[in-house]
Coordinates of C-alpha atoms and ligand atoms in Angstrom, one line a residue:
M46 CA -80.1 43.3 9.0
A47 CA -78.1 41.3 6.6
Q48 CA -75.8 38.7 8.2
K49 CA -72.2 39.8 8.5
V50 CA -69.6 37.8 6.6
P51 CA -65.8 37.6 7.2
P52 CA -63.6 39.8 5.0
P53 CA -61.6 38.2 2.2
G54 CA -58.4 36.5 3.3
V55 CA -56.7 33.2 3.7
G56 CA -59.9 31.5 4.8
A57 CA -61.0 29.6 7.9
E58 CA -59.0 26.5 7.2
E59 CA -55.7 28.4 7.0
Y60 CA -56.4 30.2 10.2
A61 CA -57.1 26.8 11.9
R62 CA -53.9 25.4 10.5
R63 CA -51.9 28.4 11.8
R64 CA -53.5 27.9 15.2
R65 CA -52.6 24.3 15.3
R66 CA -49.0 25.2 14.6
A67 CA -49.0 27.9 17.2
M68 CA -50.6 25.5 19.7
E69 CA -47.8 23.0 19.2
A70 CA -45.3 25.7 19.9
I71 CA -47.2 27.0 22.9
G72 CA -47.2 23.5 24.5
D73 CA -48.3 23.7 28.1
G74 CA -48.2 27.5 28.0
V75 CA -51.0 29.9 27.2
M76 CA -51.2 32.8 24.7
I77 CA -53.3 35.9 24.9
L78 CA -53.7 38.1 21.8
A79 CA -55.6 41.3 21.6
A80 CA -57.1 42.9 18.4
G81 CA -56.7 46.4 19.9
T82 CA -59.0 49.4 19.5
A83 CA -59.3 52.0 16.7
P84 CA -57.2 55.0 17.5
T85 CA -58.9 58.4 17.9
Y86 CA -58.8 60.7 14.8
S87 CA -60.5 63.6 16.5
N88 CA -62.7 64.1 19.5
D89 CA -65.1 61.1 19.4
T90 CA -64.2 60.0 15.8
H91 CA -61.9 57.1 15.1
Y92 CA -59.6 55.8 12.3
R93 CA -60.8 52.8 10.4
F94 CA -59.9 49.8 12.5
R95 CA -57.2 47.3 11.6
P96 CA -56.6 44.4 14.0
E97 CA -53.1 43.9 15.4
S98 CA -51.3 41.6 13.0
N99 CA -50.5 38.7 15.3
F100 CA -54.1 38.6 16.5
F101 CA -55.4 38.7 12.9
F102 CA -52.8 36.1 11.8
L103 CA -54.3 33.5 14.1
T104 CA -58.0 34.5 14.1
G105 CA -59.0 36.4 11.0
Y106 CA -61.4 38.2 13.3
P107 CA -61.8 41.8 12.0
E108 CA -63.5 43.6 14.9
E109 CA -61.9 45.8 17.6
Q110 CA -61.9 45.0 21.3
A111 CA -61.6 41.3 20.8
V112 CA -59.2 39.0 22.7
A113 CA -58.1 35.5 21.8
V114 CA -56.8 33.0 24.3
L115 CA -55.0 29.8 23.1
R116 CA -54.6 27.1 25.7
P117 CA -53.6 23.8 24.2
G118 CA -55.2 20.8 25.9
A119 CA -58.0 22.8 27.5
D120 CA -61.6 21.8 27.0
A121 CA -61.8 24.9 24.7
P122 CA -58.3 25.4 23.4
Y123 CA -59.4 28.5 21.3
T124 CA -61.5 31.0 23.1
L125 CA -62.6 34.4 21.6
F126 CA -63.9 37.3 23.7
V127 CA -65.7 39.7 21.4
R128 CA -68.0 42.7 21.5
P129 CA -71.6 41.6 22.1
R130 CA -74.3 42.0 19.5
N131 CA -76.2 45.2 20.3
E132 CA -79.0 46.4 18.1
E133 CA -78.6 50.1 18.9
A134 CA -74.8 50.2 18.8
E135 CA -74.9 48.3 15.4
I136 CA -77.2 51.0 14.0
W137 CA -74.5 53.6 14.9
T138 CA -71.2 51.9 14.3
G139 CA -71.8 48.8 12.2
R140 CA -72.6 45.1 12.3
R141 CA -71.0 42.8 14.8
F142 CA -70.4 39.1 14.8
G143 CA -70.9 38.7 18.5
P144 CA -70.0 35.4 20.3
E145 CA -72.2 33.3 18.1
G146 CA -70.6 34.7 14.9
A147 CA -67.2 34.1 16.5
R148 CA -68.0 30.4 16.9
R149 CA -69.8 30.0 13.6
E150 CA -67.5 31.9 11.3
F151 CA -64.1 31.9 13.1
G152 CA -63.9 28.4 14.5
A153 CA -63.7 29.4 18.2
D154 CA -64.2 26.5 20.5
A155 CA -65.8 28.9 22.9
A156 CA -66.8 32.5 22.6
F157 CA -67.9 35.0 25.2
E158 CA -68.7 38.7 25.4
I159 CA -65.6 40.7 26.1
G160 CA -67.0 41.9 29.5
E161 CA -66.7 38.3 30.7
L162 CA -62.9 38.2 30.2
A163 CA -61.9 38.9 33.8
D164 CA -64.2 36.2 35.1
K165 CA -63.1 33.5 32.6
L166 CA -59.3 34.3 32.5
P167 CA -58.3 32.6 35.8
D168 CA -59.4 29.2 34.6
L169 CA -57.8 29.7 31.2
L170 CA -54.4 30.8 32.7
D171 CA -54.3 28.4 35.7
G172 CA -51.5 25.8 35.4
A173 CA -49.7 27.4 32.5
T174 CA -46.1 28.4 33.6
T175 CA -45.4 30.4 30.4
L176 CA -47.7 33.2 29.3
Y177 CA -47.3 34.5 25.8
Y178 CA -48.6 38.0 26.0
Q179 CA -47.5 41.5 24.8
P180 CA -47.9 43.9 27.7
W181 CA -48.1 47.7 27.4
A182 CA -50.3 47.7 24.2
Q183 CA -53.6 48.0 26.0
R184 CA -53.8 49.2 29.6
S185 CA -57.2 47.8 30.3
L186 CA -56.1 44.3 29.3
D187 CA -52.8 44.7 31.2
R188 CA -54.8 45.3 34.3
I189 CA -57.0 42.2 33.8
V190 CA -54.0 40.0 33.0
R191 CA -52.0 41.3 35.9
G192 CA -55.0 41.0 38.3
T193 CA -55.5 37.4 37.1
L194 CA -51.9 36.4 37.6
E195 CA -51.9 38.0 41.1
A196 CA -55.1 36.3 42.1
L197 CA -53.7 32.9 40.9
R198 CA -50.5 33.4 42.7
G199 CA -52.4 34.3 45.9
K200 CA -54.1 30.9 45.6
E201 CA -51.1 28.8 45.1
R202 CA -51.6 27.2 48.5
F203 CA -54.9 25.9 47.1
G204 CA -53.2 24.4 44.2
K205 CA -53.4 27.2 41.6
I206 CA -50.4 27.9 39.4
A207 CA -49.6 31.3 37.9
A208 CA -47.2 31.7 35.0
D209 CA -43.6 32.6 36.0
T210 CA -42.4 33.4 32.5
L211 CA -43.8 36.1 30.2
V212 CA -42.9 35.8 26.6
R213 CA -43.6 38.1 23.6
P214 CA -46.0 36.2 21.3
G215 CA -43.8 37.3 18.4
A216 CA -41.1 35.0 19.7
L217 CA -43.3 32.1 18.3
L218 CA -45.2 33.9 15.6
D219 CA -42.6 36.0 13.8
E220 CA -41.0 33.0 12.2
M221 CA -44.3 31.5 11.2
R222 CA -45.2 34.8 9.6
L223 CA -41.8 35.1 7.9
I224 CA -42.0 31.9 5.9
K225 CA -45.1 32.2 3.8
S226 CA -47.4 29.2 3.4
A227 CA -49.2 28.5 0.1
A228 CA -52.3 30.2 1.4
D229 CA -50.4 33.2 2.6
M230 CA -48.7 33.5 -0.8
E231 CA -52.0 33.4 -2.6
V232 CA -53.3 36.4 -0.7
L233 CA -50.0 38.3 -0.6
A234 CA -49.6 37.8 -4.4
R235 CA -53.1 39.2 -4.8
A236 CA -52.1 42.2 -2.7
C237 CA -49.1 42.7 -5.0
E238 CA -51.3 42.3 -8.1
I239 CA -53.8 44.9 -6.8
S240 CA -50.9 47.2 -5.9
A241 CA -49.7 46.9 -9.5
T242 CA -53.3 47.7 -10.7
G243 CA -53.2 50.8 -8.5
H244 CA -49.9 52.0 -10.1
L245 CA -51.2 51.6 -13.6
A246 CA -54.2 53.8 -12.6
G247 CA -51.7 56.3 -11.0
L248 CA -49.7 56.4 -14.2
A249 CA -52.8 57.1 -16.2
A250 CA -53.8 59.9 -13.9
C251 CA -50.4 61.6 -13.9
R252 CA -50.0 64.7 -16.0
P253 CA -48.4 68.1 -15.5
G254 CA -50.7 70.4 -13.6
C255 CA -52.4 67.7 -11.6
M256 CA -52.1 67.5 -7.9
E257 CA -50.2 64.8 -6.1
F258 CA -53.3 63.8 -4.2
E259 CA -55.1 63.2 -7.5
I260 CA -52.6 60.5 -8.3
Q261 CA -53.0 59.1 -4.8
A262 CA -56.8 59.1 -5.1
A263 CA -56.6 57.3 -8.5
I264 CA -54.3 54.6 -7.0
E265 CA -56.4 54.1 -3.9
H266 CA -59.6 54.1 -5.9
A267 CA -58.2 51.3 -8.0
F268 CA -57.1 49.4 -4.9
V269 CA -60.6 49.3 -3.4
R270 CA -62.3 48.6 -6.7
A271 CA -60.1 45.6 -7.1
G272 CA -61.1 44.2 -3.7
A273 CA -58.5 45.6 -1.3
S274 CA -59.5 47.1 2.1
G275 CA -57.4 50.1 1.2
A276 CA -53.7 51.1 1.2
G277 CA -51.4 49.0 3.4
Y278 CA -49.5 52.2 4.5
P279 CA -49.9 55.9 3.7
S280 CA -49.2 56.4 0.0
I281 CA -46.2 58.5 -1.0
V282 CA -46.7 60.7 -4.0
G283 CA -43.8 63.1 -4.3
A284 CA -43.4 65.3 -7.4
G285 CA -40.2 67.1 -8.1
D286 CA -38.0 67.5 -5.0
S287 CA -40.7 66.2 -2.7
G288 CA -39.4 62.8 -4.0
C289 CA -36.3 63.5 -1.9
I290 CA -38.3 63.3 1.3
L291 CA -38.4 59.5 2.0
H292 CA -41.7 59.4 3.9
Y293 CA -43.5 62.3 2.1
I294 CA -47.2 61.8 2.7
E295 CA -48.5 65.3 2.4
N296 CA -49.2 64.7 -1.3
N297 CA -50.6 68.3 -1.6
R298 CA -48.4 69.9 -4.3
Q299 CA -49.0 70.4 -8.0
V300 CA -47.1 68.3 -10.5
A301 CA -45.0 70.5 -12.8
E302 CA -44.0 70.0 -16.4
G303 CA -40.9 67.8 -16.5
D304 CA -41.2 66.6 -12.9
L305 CA -40.3 63.1 -11.8
V306 CA -43.1 61.8 -9.5
L307 CA -41.9 59.3 -7.0
V308 CA -44.9 57.0 -6.0
D309 CA -44.7 54.4 -3.3
A310 CA -48.0 52.7 -2.7
G311 CA -49.3 49.2 -1.8
A312 CA -52.7 47.6 -1.4
E313 CA -53.9 45.6 1.6
I314 CA -56.1 42.6 1.4
G315 CA -56.7 39.8 3.9
G316 CA -54.2 41.4 6.2
F317 CA -51.4 41.3 3.7
T318 CA -49.9 44.3 1.9
G319 CA -48.0 44.9 -1.3
D320 CA -45.2 47.6 -1.5
I321 CA -44.4 49.1 -4.9
T322 CA -42.4 52.2 -5.9
R323 CA -42.2 53.6 -9.4
T324 CA -40.9 56.9 -10.6
Y325 CA -43.2 58.5 -13.2
P326 CA -42.0 61.1 -15.7
A327 CA -44.9 63.6 -15.5
S328 CA -44.5 64.9 -19.1
G329 CA -44.3 61.4 -20.6
S330 CA -40.5 61.5 -21.2
F331 CA -37.4 61.6 -19.2
T332 CA -34.8 64.4 -19.5
A333 CA -31.2 63.2 -20.0
P334 CA -30.1 63.6 -16.4
Q335 CA -33.3 62.0 -15.1
R336 CA -32.8 59.0 -17.4
R337 CA -29.2 58.6 -16.3
L338 CA -30.1 58.6 -12.7
Y339 CA -33.1 56.3 -13.4
E340 CA -31.0 53.7 -15.3
I341 CA -28.5 53.4 -12.4
V342 CA -31.3 52.7 -10.0
L343 CA -32.9 50.2 -12.5
E344 CA -29.7 48.3 -13.0
T345 CA -29.3 48.1 -9.2
L346 CA -32.9 46.8 -8.9
E347 CA -32.4 44.2 -11.7
Q348 CA -29.1 43.1 -10.1
G349 CA -30.8 42.6 -6.7
I350 CA -33.6 40.6 -8.3
A351 CA -31.0 38.4 -10.2
M352 CA -29.3 37.7 -6.9
A353 CA -32.4 36.8 -4.9
R354 CA -32.3 33.0 -4.3
P355 CA -32.0 30.6 -1.5
G356 CA -28.7 31.0 0.3
Q357 CA -28.2 34.6 -0.6
T358 CA -28.6 37.2 2.1
I359 CA -30.4 40.6 2.4
D360 CA -27.0 42.1 3.4
G361 CA -25.4 40.5 0.3
I362 CA -28.0 42.2 -1.9
H363 CA -27.6 45.5 0.0
E364 CA -23.8 45.5 -0.3
A365 CA -24.0 44.8 -4.1
S366 CA -26.6 47.6 -4.4
L367 CA -24.4 50.0 -2.6
K368 CA -21.6 49.1 -4.9
R369 CA -23.6 49.6 -8.1
L370 CA -25.2 52.8 -6.9
S371 CA -21.7 54.2 -5.9
E372 CA -20.2 53.3 -9.3
G373 CA -23.1 55.2 -10.9
L374 CA -22.7 58.2 -8.6
L375 CA -19.0 58.3 -9.6
E376 CA -19.9 58.0 -13.3
L377 CA -22.3 60.9 -13.0
G378 CA -19.9 63.1 -11.1
L379 CA -22.1 63.2 -8.1
L380 CA -19.2 61.7 -6.0
D381 CA -15.5 61.8 -6.6
G382 CA -12.6 59.6 -5.5
S383 CA -12.2 55.9 -6.0
L384 CA -14.9 53.3 -5.5
D385 CA -13.0 51.9 -2.5
E386 CA -12.9 55.3 -0.9
V387 CA -16.7 55.8 -1.5
M388 CA -17.5 52.5 0.1
E389 CA -15.0 52.9 3.0
K390 CA -16.3 56.4 3.9
E391 CA -19.9 55.6 3.0
S392 CA -20.1 58.8 1.1
Y393 CA -22.9 57.3 -1.0
K394 CA -25.1 58.0 2.0
R395 CA -25.5 61.6 0.8
Y396 CA -27.7 60.1 -2.0
Y397 CA -28.8 56.7 -0.7
M398 CA -29.5 56.6 3.0
H399 CA -31.8 53.7 3.5
R400 CA -31.6 49.9 3.3
T401 CA -32.3 48.0 0.1
S402 CA -34.8 45.4 1.5
H403 CA -37.2 44.6 4.3
W404 CA -39.5 41.6 4.9
L405 CA -43.0 42.0 3.5
G406 CA -46.2 40.4 4.7
M407 CA -48.9 41.5 7.1
D408 CA -46.9 44.5 8.1
V409 CA -45.3 46.5 5.3
H410 CA -42.1 46.3 7.3
D411 CA -42.8 42.7 8.3
V412 CA -41.6 40.8 11.4
G413 CA -38.8 38.2 11.5
R414 CA -35.1 38.5 12.5
Y415 CA -32.6 39.7 9.9
R416 CA -29.7 38.2 11.7
K417 CA -29.1 34.9 13.4
D418 CA -26.0 33.6 15.2
G419 CA -24.2 36.9 14.6
A420 CA -24.7 36.8 10.8
C421 CA -27.2 37.9 8.2
R422 CA -29.5 34.9 7.8
P423 CA -29.6 33.1 4.4
L424 CA -32.7 33.5 2.4
R425 CA -34.9 30.5 2.1
E426 CA -38.0 29.4 0.1
G427 CA -41.2 31.2 1.2
M428 CA -39.6 34.5 2.3
V429 CA -40.9 37.6 0.8
F430 CA -39.1 40.9 0.8
T431 CA -38.7 44.1 -1.2
I432 CA -35.8 45.3 -3.3
E433 CA -35.9 49.1 -3.4
P434 CA -32.8 51.0 -4.4
G435 CA -33.1 54.7 -4.9
L436 CA -31.0 57.9 -5.4
Y437 CA -32.1 61.2 -3.9
V438 CA -30.2 64.5 -4.8
Q439 CA -31.4 67.1 -2.3
P440 CA -32.4 70.4 -4.0
G441 CA -29.9 72.4 -1.9
D442 CA -26.9 70.1 -2.5
E443 CA -24.4 72.5 -3.9
R444 CA -21.8 69.8 -4.3
A445 CA -24.0 68.0 -6.8
P446 CA -23.9 69.1 -10.5
E447 CA -26.9 71.4 -11.0
E448 CA -28.7 69.3 -13.5
F449 CA -29.2 66.6 -10.9
R450 CA -30.3 68.7 -8.0
G451 CA -33.8 68.0 -6.7
L452 CA -34.1 64.7 -8.6
A453 CA -35.3 61.5 -6.8
V454 CA -35.7 58.0 -8.2
R455 CA -36.7 54.9 -6.3
L456 CA -37.8 51.6 -7.8
E457 CA -39.3 48.9 -5.6
D458 CA -40.4 45.3 -6.4
D459 CA -41.6 42.6 -4.1
V460 CA -40.0 39.1 -4.5
L461 CA -40.8 35.7 -3.2
I462 CA -37.9 33.3 -2.7
T463 CA -38.6 30.0 -4.6
A464 CA -36.7 26.7 -4.6
D465 CA -34.1 27.9 -7.1
G466 CA -34.5 31.7 -7.4
C467 CA -37.3 34.2 -6.9
R468 CA -40.6 35.2 -8.3
N469 CA -41.2 38.9 -8.9
L470 CA -44.7 39.6 -7.6
T471 CA -45.0 43.2 -8.9
R472 CA -43.6 43.3 -12.4
R473 CA -47.0 43.9 -14.0
V474 CA -46.1 47.5 -13.5
P475 CA -43.4 48.1 -16.0
V476 CA -40.1 49.4 -14.9
E477 CA -38.2 50.0 -18.1
P478 CA -38.1 53.8 -18.6
D479 CA -39.7 53.9 -22.0
A480 CA -42.5 51.5 -20.9
V481 CA -43.2 53.6 -17.8
A482 CA -43.2 56.8 -19.8
A483 CA -45.6 55.4 -22.4
L484 CA -48.2 54.8 -19.6
V485 CA -48.1 58.3 -18.2
G486 CA -51.4 60.1 -18.9
R487 CA -52.7 57.1 -20.9
T488 CA -56.4 56.8 -20.1
D489 CA -57.0 54.0 -22.6
S490 CA -54.7 51.4 -20.9
Ligands
LIG860 N1 -43.4 51.9 1.7 C1 -42.4 51.8 2.7 C2 -41.2 51.2 2.3 O1 -41.0 51.1 1.1 O2 -40.4 50.7 3.0
MN861 MN1 -40.6 49.0 1.0
MN862 MN1 -42.4 51.2 -0.4

């Protein structure tokens, strides 16, 4: 059988660099990370496996049931426990790296079959007073870790030392993941590029009469053709008032003449995902009320992008977005009263109920604290986040002028904070209404 090769990603050197940084922070502690197992889809059939993000961040190892142990200063500071090679199992469920591949391709100082974990763990944990480990994720591993700690504690009279402190690995890794390195950025920018390619394919596939899932399929086809492993989260393709359902993933209705189609889809590659939303006019042009709503959302997006720079905050961008959207809602007669009243009573929430931004990286809603020392933390170079204002007028909202009912618009770009501003990673998909409209149904682009 052909030799298995690692999937595309940041590359072995970057994983090694990340481990060195993590090891410095772990100090005289020890960290255990688990890849996890593929969840069941039905009976004995499973979803495609995706490793847990922290495990993947430090190892790049793509297979399930693997465990990494990082113990700075040990003879083998980086040990991987992995599924063994097995000719018969590999015929059924795919190629495996095995311990030899784990050493050869993934830089493990030592690698063993996963069945040896319980035997090897006592030596790896002995003497470390802090254990970085996330319990409750995998019961079988919890049992082994707990048994190991109890066994070490029972032998303290003989000089063994069991950890007193259990710390969530994210306490060390979240911040490393939040500030992107040059290698991270290369892959994340690629994920965003491929996400844009997907939207261009989605726009081309969109026409009245098509099914929402046809647009989804065109987008996800373009993702994998461009080298992605698939979608980084379930694609949202909501035509007409389905766009008012924020996490609509049924994608099973027909697109009607004159519909807006709200499409939120991002590609995943090397463990990183893009996250783009565009709102497509199915017939290739916007009606007047659609355009008015669209332009308010677009102005809010552009305002947010113009604000994104070091020192600004996510809350600052959100507050300014709320203000701009509220002004627009007043202009359109969707709300009444003064701007101050709307802001004070938060009456914009009828049409805009989510936040404007979230961190983006390996998880679509990526890790990292939003607040520090009681305040929203200032943005700094290397952070990546989304800006995604929207307006959603529920179809049954009798207080809204009829022409707006059932309309939904969201626009979402991904930005990287640079030394003096930001870089928009997703603008290869146009956002100006006429430019978007011109791409709908265009199979020659
Ligand atoms: N796609 C999920 C989000 O935009 O937050
Ligand atoms: Mn998002
Ligand atoms: Mn999104």
